[in-house]
Coordinates of C-alpha atoms in Angstrom, one line a residue:
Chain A
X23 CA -9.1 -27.2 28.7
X24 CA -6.6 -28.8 31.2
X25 CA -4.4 -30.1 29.1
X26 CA -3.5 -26.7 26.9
X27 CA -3.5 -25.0 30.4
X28 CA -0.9 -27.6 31.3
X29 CA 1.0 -27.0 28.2
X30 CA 1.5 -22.8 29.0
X31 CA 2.3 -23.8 32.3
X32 CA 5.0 -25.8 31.2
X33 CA 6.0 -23.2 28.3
X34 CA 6.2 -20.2 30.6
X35 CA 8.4 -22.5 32.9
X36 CA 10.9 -22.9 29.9
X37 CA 10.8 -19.3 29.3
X38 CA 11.8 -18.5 32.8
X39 CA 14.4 -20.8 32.8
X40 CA 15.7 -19.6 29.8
X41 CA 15.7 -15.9 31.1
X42 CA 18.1 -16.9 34.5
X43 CA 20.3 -19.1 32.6
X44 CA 20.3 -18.0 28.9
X45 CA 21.1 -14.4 28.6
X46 CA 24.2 -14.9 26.3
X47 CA 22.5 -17.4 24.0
X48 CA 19.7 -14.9 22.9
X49 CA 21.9 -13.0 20.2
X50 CA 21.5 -16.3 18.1
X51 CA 17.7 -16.6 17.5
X52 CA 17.4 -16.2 13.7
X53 CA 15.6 -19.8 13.7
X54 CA 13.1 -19.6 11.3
X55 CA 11.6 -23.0 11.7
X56 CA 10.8 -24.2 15.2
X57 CA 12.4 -27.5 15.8
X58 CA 10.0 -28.9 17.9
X59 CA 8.3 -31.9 16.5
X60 CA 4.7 -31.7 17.8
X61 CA 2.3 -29.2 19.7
X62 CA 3.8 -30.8 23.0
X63 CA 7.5 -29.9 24.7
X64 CA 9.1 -32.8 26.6
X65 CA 11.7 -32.7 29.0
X66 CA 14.0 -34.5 26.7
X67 CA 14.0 -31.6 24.1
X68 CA 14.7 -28.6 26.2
X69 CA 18.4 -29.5 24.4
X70 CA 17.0 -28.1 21.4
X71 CA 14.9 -25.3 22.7
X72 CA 18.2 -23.9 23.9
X73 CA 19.3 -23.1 20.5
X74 CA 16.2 -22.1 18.4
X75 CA 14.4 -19.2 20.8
X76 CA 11.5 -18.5 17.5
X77 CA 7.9 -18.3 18.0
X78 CA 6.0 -21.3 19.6
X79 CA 4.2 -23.2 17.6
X80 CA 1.1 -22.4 19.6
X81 CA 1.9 -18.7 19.0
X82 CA 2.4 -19.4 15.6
X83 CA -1.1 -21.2 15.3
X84 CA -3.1 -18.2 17.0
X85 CA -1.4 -16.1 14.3
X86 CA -2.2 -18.4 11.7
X87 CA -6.1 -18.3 12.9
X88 CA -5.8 -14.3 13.2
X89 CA -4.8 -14.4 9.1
X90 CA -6.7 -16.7 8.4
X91 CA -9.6 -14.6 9.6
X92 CA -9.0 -11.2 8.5
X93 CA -8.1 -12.8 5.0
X94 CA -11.2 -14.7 4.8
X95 CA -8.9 -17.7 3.5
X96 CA -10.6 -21.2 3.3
X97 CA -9.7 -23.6 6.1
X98 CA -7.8 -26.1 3.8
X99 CA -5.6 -23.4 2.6
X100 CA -2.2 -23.8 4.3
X101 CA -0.8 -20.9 5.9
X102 CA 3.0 -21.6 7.3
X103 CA 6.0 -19.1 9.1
X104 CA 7.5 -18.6 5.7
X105 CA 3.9 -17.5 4.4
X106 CA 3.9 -13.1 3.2
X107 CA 1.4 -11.4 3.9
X108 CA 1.1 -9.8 0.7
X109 CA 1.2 -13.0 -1.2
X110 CA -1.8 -14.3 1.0
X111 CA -4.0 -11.1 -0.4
X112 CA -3.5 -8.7 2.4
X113 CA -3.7 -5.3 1.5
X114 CA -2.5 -2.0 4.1
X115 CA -5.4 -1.7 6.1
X116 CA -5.8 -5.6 6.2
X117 CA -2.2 -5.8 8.2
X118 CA -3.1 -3.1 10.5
X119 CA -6.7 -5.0 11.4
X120 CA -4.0 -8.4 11.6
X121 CA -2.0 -6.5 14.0
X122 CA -4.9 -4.9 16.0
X123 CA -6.4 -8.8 16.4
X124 CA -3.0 -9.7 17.6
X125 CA -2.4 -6.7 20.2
X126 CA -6.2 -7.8 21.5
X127 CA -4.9 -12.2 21.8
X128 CA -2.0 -11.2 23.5
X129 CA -2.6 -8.4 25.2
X130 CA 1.0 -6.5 24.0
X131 CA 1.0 -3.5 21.9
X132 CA 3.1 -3.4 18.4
X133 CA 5.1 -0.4 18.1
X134 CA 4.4 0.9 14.2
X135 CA 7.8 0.9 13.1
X136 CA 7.8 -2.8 14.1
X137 CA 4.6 -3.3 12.6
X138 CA 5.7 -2.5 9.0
X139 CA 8.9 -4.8 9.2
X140 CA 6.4 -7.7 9.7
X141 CA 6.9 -9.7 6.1
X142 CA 5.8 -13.6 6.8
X143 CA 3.7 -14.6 9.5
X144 CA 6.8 -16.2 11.3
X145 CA 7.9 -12.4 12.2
X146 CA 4.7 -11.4 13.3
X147 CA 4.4 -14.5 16.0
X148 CA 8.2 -13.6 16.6
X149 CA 7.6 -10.2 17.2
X150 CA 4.6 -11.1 19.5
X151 CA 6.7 -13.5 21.3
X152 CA 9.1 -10.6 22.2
X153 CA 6.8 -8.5 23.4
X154 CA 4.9 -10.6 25.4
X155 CA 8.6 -11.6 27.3
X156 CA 8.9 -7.9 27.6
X157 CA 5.6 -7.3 29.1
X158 CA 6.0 -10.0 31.8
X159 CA 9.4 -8.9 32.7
Chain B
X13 CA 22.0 4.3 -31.9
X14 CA 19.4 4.7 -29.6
X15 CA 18.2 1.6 -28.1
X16 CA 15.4 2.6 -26.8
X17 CA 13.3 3.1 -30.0
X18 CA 11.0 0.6 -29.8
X19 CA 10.6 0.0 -33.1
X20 CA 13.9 -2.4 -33.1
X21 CA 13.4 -4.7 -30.0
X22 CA 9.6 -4.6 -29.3
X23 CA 7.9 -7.4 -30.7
X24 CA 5.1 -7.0 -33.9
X25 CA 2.7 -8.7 -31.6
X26 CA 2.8 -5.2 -29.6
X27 CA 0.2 -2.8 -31.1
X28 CA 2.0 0.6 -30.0
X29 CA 1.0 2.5 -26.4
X30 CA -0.8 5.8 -27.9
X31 CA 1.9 8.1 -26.9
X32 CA 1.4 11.3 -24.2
X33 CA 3.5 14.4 -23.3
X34 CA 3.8 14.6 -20.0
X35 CA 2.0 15.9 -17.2
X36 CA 2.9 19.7 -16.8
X37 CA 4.0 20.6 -13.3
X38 CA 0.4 21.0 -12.2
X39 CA -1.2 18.2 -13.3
X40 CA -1.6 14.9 -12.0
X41 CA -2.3 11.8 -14.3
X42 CA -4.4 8.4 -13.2
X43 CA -5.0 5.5 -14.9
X44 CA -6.8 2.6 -13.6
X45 CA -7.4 -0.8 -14.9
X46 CA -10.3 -2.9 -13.8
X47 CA -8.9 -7.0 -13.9
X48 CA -12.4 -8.3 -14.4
X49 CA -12.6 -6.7 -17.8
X50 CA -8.8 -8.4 -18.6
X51 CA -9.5 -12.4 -19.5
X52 CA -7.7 -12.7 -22.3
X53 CA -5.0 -15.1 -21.6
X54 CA -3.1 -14.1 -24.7
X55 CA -3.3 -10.4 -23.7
X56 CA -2.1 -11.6 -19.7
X57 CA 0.8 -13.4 -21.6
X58 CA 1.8 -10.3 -23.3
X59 CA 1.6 -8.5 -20.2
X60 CA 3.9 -10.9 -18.1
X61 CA 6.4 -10.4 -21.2
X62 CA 7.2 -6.7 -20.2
X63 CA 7.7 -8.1 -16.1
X64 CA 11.2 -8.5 -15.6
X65 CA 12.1 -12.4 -14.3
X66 CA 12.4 -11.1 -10.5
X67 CA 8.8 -9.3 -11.0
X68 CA 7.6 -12.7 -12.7
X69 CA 9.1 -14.7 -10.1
X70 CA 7.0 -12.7 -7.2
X71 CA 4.0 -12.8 -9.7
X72 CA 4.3 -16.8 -8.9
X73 CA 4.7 -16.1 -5.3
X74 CA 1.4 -14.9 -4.9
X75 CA -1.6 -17.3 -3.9
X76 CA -4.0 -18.3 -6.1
X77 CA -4.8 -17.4 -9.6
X78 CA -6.5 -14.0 -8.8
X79 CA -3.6 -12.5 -6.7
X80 CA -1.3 -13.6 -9.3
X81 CA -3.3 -11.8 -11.9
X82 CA -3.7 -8.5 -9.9
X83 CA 0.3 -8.5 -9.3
X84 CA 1.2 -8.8 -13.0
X85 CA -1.5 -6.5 -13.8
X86 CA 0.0 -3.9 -11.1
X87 CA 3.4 -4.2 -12.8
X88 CA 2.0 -4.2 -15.9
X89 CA -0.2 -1.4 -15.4
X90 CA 3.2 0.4 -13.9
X91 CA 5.6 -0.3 -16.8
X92 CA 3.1 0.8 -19.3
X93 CA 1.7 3.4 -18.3
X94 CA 5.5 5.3 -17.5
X95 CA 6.9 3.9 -21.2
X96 CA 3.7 6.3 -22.5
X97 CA 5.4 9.4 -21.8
X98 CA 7.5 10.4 -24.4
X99 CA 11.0 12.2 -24.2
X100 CA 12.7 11.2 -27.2
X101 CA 10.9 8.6 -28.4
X102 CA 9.0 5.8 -27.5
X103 CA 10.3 3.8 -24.2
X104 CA 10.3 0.0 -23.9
X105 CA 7.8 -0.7 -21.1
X106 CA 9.7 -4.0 -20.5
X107 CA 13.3 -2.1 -20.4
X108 CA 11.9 0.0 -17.1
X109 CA 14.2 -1.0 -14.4
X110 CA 12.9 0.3 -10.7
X111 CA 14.4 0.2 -7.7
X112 CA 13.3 1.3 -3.7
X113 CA 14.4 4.3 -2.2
X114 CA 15.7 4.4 1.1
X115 CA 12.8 3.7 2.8
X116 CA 11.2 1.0 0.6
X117 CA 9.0 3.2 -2.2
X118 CA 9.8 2.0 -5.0
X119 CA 10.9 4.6 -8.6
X120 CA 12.2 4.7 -11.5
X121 CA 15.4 4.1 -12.4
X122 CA 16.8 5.6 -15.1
X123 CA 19.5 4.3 -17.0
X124 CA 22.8 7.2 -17.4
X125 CA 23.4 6.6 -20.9
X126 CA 24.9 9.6 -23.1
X127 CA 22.0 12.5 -24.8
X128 CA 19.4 10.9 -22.4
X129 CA 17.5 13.1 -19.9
X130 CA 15.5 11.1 -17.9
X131 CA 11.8 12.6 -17.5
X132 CA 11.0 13.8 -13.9
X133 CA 8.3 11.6 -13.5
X134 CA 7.2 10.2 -10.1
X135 CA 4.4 7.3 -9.7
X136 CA 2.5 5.6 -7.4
X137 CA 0.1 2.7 -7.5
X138 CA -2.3 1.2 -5.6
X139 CA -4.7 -2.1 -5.9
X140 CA -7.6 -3.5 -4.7
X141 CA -9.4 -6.8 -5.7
X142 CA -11.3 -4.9 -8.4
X143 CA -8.9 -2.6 -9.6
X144 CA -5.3 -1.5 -9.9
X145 CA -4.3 2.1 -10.1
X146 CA -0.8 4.6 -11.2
X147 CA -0.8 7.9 -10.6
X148 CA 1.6 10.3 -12.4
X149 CA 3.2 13.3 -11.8
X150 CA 5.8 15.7 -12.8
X151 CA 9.0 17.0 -11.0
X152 CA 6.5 16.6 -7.3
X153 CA 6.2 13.6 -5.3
X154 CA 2.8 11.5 -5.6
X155 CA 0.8 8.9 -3.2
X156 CA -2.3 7.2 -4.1
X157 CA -4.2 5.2 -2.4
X158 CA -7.8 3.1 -3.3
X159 CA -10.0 0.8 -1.1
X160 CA -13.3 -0.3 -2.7
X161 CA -16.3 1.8 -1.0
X162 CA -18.0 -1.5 0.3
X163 CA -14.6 -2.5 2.4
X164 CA -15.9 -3.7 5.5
X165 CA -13.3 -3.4 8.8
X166 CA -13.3 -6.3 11.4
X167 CA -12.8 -4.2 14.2
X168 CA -14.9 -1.9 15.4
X169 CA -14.3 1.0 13.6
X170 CA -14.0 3.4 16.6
X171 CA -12.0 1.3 18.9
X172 CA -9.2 1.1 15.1
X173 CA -9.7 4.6 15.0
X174 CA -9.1 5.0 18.6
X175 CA -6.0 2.8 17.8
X176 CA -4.6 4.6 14.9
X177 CA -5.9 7.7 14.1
X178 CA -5.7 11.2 15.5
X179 CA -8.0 12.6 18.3
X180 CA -9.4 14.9 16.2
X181 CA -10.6 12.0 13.5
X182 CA -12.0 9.9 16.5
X183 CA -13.9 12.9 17.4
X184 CA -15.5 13.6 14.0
X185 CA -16.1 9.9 13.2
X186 CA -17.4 9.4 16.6
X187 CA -19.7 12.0 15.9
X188 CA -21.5 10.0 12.9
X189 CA -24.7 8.8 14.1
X190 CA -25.3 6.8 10.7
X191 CA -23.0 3.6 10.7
X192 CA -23.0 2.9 7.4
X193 CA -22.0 6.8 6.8
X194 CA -19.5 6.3 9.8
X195 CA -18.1 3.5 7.6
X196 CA -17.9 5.3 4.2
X197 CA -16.4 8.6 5.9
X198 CA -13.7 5.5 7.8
X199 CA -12.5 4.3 5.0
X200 CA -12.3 7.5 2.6
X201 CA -10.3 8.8 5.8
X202 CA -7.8 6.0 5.8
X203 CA -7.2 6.2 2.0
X204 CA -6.2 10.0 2.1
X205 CA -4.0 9.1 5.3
X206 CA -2.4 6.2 3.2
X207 CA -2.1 8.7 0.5
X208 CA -0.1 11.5 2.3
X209 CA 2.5 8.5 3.8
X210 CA 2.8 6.9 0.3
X211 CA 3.8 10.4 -1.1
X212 CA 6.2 11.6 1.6
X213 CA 7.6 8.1 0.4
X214 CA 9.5 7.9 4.3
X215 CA 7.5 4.9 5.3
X216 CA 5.2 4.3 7.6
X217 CA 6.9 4.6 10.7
X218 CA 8.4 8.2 9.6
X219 CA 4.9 9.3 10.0
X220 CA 2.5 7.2 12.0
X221 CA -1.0 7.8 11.3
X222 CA -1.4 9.5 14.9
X223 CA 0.8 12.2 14.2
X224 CA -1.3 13.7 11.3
X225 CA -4.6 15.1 10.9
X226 CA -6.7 14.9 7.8
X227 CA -9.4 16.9 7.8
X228 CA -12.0 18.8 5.5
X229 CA -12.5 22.2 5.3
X230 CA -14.7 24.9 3.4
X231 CA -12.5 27.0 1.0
X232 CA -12.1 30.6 2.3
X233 CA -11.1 31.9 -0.7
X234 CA -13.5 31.5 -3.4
X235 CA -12.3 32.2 -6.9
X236 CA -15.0 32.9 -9.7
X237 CA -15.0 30.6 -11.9
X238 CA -16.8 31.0 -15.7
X239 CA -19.8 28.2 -16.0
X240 CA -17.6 26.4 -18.5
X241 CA -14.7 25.3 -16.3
X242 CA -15.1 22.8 -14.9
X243 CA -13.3 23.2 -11.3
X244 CA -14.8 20.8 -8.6
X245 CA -15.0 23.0 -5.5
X246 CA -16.2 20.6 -2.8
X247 CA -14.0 21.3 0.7
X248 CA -10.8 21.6 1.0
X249 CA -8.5 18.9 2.6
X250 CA -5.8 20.0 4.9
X251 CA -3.5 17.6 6.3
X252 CA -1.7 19.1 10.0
X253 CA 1.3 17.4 12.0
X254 CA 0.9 17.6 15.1
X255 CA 4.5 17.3 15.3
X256 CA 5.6 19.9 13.5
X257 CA 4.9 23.3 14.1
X258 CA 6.7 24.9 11.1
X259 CA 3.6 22.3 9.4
X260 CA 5.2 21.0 6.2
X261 CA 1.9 19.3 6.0
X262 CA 0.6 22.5 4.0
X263 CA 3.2 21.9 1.5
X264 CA 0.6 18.5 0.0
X265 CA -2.7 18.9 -1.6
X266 CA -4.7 16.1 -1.6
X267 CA -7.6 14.5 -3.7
X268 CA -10.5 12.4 -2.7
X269 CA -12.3 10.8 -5.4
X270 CA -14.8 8.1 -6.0
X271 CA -13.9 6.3 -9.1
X272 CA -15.6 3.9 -11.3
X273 CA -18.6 4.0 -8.5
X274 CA -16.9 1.5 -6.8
X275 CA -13.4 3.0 -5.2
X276 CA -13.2 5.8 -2.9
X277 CA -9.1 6.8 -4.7
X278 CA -6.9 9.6 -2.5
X279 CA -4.0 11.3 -4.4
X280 CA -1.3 13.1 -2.2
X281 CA 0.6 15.1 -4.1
X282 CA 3.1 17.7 -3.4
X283 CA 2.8 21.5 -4.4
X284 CA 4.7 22.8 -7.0
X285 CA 6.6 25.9 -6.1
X286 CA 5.8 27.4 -9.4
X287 CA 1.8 26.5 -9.2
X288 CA 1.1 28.6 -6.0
X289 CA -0.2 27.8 -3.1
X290 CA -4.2 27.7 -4.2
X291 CA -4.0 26.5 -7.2
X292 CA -5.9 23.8 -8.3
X293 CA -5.4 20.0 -9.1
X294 CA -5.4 19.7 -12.1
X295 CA -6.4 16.4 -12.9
X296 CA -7.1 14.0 -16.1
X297 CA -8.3 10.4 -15.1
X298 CA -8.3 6.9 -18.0
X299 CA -9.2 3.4 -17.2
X300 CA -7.2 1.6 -19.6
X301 CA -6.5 -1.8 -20.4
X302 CA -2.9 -1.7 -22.1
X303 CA -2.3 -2.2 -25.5
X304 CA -6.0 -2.7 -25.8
X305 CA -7.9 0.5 -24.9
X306 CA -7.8 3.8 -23.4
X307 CA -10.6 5.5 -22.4
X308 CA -10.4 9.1 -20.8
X309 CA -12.9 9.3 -18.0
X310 CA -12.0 12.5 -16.2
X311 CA -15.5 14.9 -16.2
X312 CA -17.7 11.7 -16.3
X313 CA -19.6 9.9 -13.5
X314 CA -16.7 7.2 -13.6
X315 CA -14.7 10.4 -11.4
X316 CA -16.5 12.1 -8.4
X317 CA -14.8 14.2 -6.9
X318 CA -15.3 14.1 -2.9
X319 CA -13.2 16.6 -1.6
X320 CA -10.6 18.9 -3.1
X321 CA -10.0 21.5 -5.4
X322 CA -10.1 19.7 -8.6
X323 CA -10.1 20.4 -12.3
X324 CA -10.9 18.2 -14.7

């Protein structure tokens, strides 16, 4: 759709601004939440971008929907960051199918030793997040 | 006085665990519980009684009332089935403290109180939807692992092979013409890899699956047996690093069992110096439901042994 197409534009803008001009600042993402208020970014909240560098929210949903999926959970049942895997019912060979589905949506591969320290599904959009910067720098 | 009699602290409401020795340094102990045979919410409170408040508290974590169940069953199951085995006299299950090693598997931990020798046991458990499993041992490391046999993948199961396993396991599950046997054979692969990581007890990333083989193999050495023993003899499983070449994979004999018809179970446990290198597992097997019932299943269809040298 043109709009979401739109939207990545403008998110991979961001990024690339943040990678010329924010080197130092990176150290001090251990934002859990993502301050951003809806789906959209605005111009006028790049301020607070600057200081909370965890997963989009649109990263987040995609992980979300991956879960969601592999756990057969019902739509209505709410899946946040702060949500564990193992409290949501995943088992061992459930989090390796999660991380599989992810490596395949974002086309990045996840390291096993990074795999394991995956907890909530905050770290696991984190972690993709990284990885995908990596990949396109 | 020795606080740990149970006869002072535990409650009358306890019926008393039927106590055990323990394992000798060959033999491997499993008991299972199956949580759709547990609906007794007076028994389920007992149970959360011998959790400690952190284990309660993740207990309440968990989503929905059939995760919560199957976590306070898994502790439960745990902190029973160690206060069985006797050293001096009977152990509180719900005075078990347990702690993580280094890497995250959790243990005992044993309290370092005066004329106490705390028994060399190891454990690991294992859960599914439909059931929740310890194994025991005795002075050796143990990892267990159980999916249930119906456990469909949502990948493709050669492209998650082809992922995670070794080249060797693509090529023989590649080889399976039946899918359905391709699926089986899949998952009773993954359990026995789970298994051997979940004994070495150095997590995951100390041994990614892709550095290991798992692999079956016809016994060359043959032992008679008399008709009345009852020593499984399917193949032999050999785990190989591919790492390593001094191989301290040979140092683990696993088990690969289908249990109560519905699980495919692996046990990993680590040779005893003192057993030799071919001897047998021996193993005894009990679906229990504490406080309630024990039954001992080992020799009956509820065990099948799939691969291994076993004795029942």
């Amino acid at each position: 759709m043109a709009s979401s197409t739109a939207l990545s534009f403008k998110f991979s803008t961001i990024s690339t601004y943040f990678k010329q001009n924010q080197a130092p600042l990176r150290g001090i993402c251990n934002v859990n939440s993502v301050s951003l208020p809806s789906r959209g970014i605005r111009p006028g909240s790049l301020r607070r971008l600057r200081v909370s560098c965890a997963a989009k929210p649109e990263t987040l949903d995609k992980v979300c929907g991956i879960v969601r999926k592999q756990l057969a959970l019902p739509a209505d049942s709410s899946i946040t960051g702060e949500s564990k895997f193992t409290a949501l019912g995943a088992d061992s060979l459930d989090t390796v199918e999660i991380v599989m589905g992810l490596e395949e949506e974002f086309g990045i591969s996840v390291e096993e030793e990074n795999a394991q320290n995956i907890v909530t599904v905050q770290d696991a959009a984190d972690l993709i997040e990284k990885l995908v910067e990596q990949k396109a720098a | 006085m020795n606080i740990r009699c149970f006869q002072r602290n535990f409650s009358a409401a306890f019926p008393p665990l039927v106590p055990l020795q323990l394992p000798s340094p060959m033999e491997t102990h499993l008991w299972y519980i199956l949580p759709d045979e547990v609906k007794n919410s007076a028994l389920l409170n007992q149970y959360s009684e011998l959790l400690s408040p952190c284990e309660r508290e993740s207990v309440s974590r968990m989503r929905g009332d059939q995760l919560k169940k199957r976590a306070l069953l898994a502790r439960a199951l745990v902190r029973t089935t160690i206060a069985r085995y006797q050293t001096n006299c009977q152990m509180n299950p719900r005075s078990l403290r347990f702690r993580k090693n280094l890497y995250g598997k959790p243990e005992v931990e044993w309290r370092n109180e005066d004329n106490f020798n705390p028994p060399p046991l190891h454990f690991n458990i294992s859960h599914t939807s439909a059931m929740i499993a310890c194994g025991v041992t005795v002075n050796v490391p143990i990892g267990i692992d159980i999916e249930e046999n119906q456990r469909r993948t949502k990948n493709n199961i050669i492209a998650f092979a082809q992922r995670y396993f070794s080249p060797y396991e693509v090529k023989v599950l590649t080889a399976i013409s039946d899918p359905e046997v391709q699926r089986q054979e899949f998952i009773k692969l993954w359990t026995l890899k789970e298994a051997y990581v979940k004994a070495l007890g150095k997590g995951f990333s100390a041994v990614p699956f892709k550095t290991f083989t798992i692999r079956f193999r016809d016994t060359t050495m043959r032992k008679f047996h008399p008709p009345e023993s009852s020593v499984s003899e399917e193949s032999d499983i050999v785990v190989e690093s591919s790492e390593d070449p001094t191989d301290p994979a040979k140092n683990w004999r696993c088990a690969l069992l289908e249990v109560a018809g519905s699980h495919y179970g692996a046990i990993c446990v680590e040779k005893d110096r003192i057993a030799g290198e071919n001897a047998p597992m021996k193993l005894t097997v009990w679906k229990t439901v504490p406080f309630v019932e024990d039954v001992c299943v080992s020799g009956t269809d509820a065990v099948l042994v799939l691969g291994g040298i076993i004795e029942q």
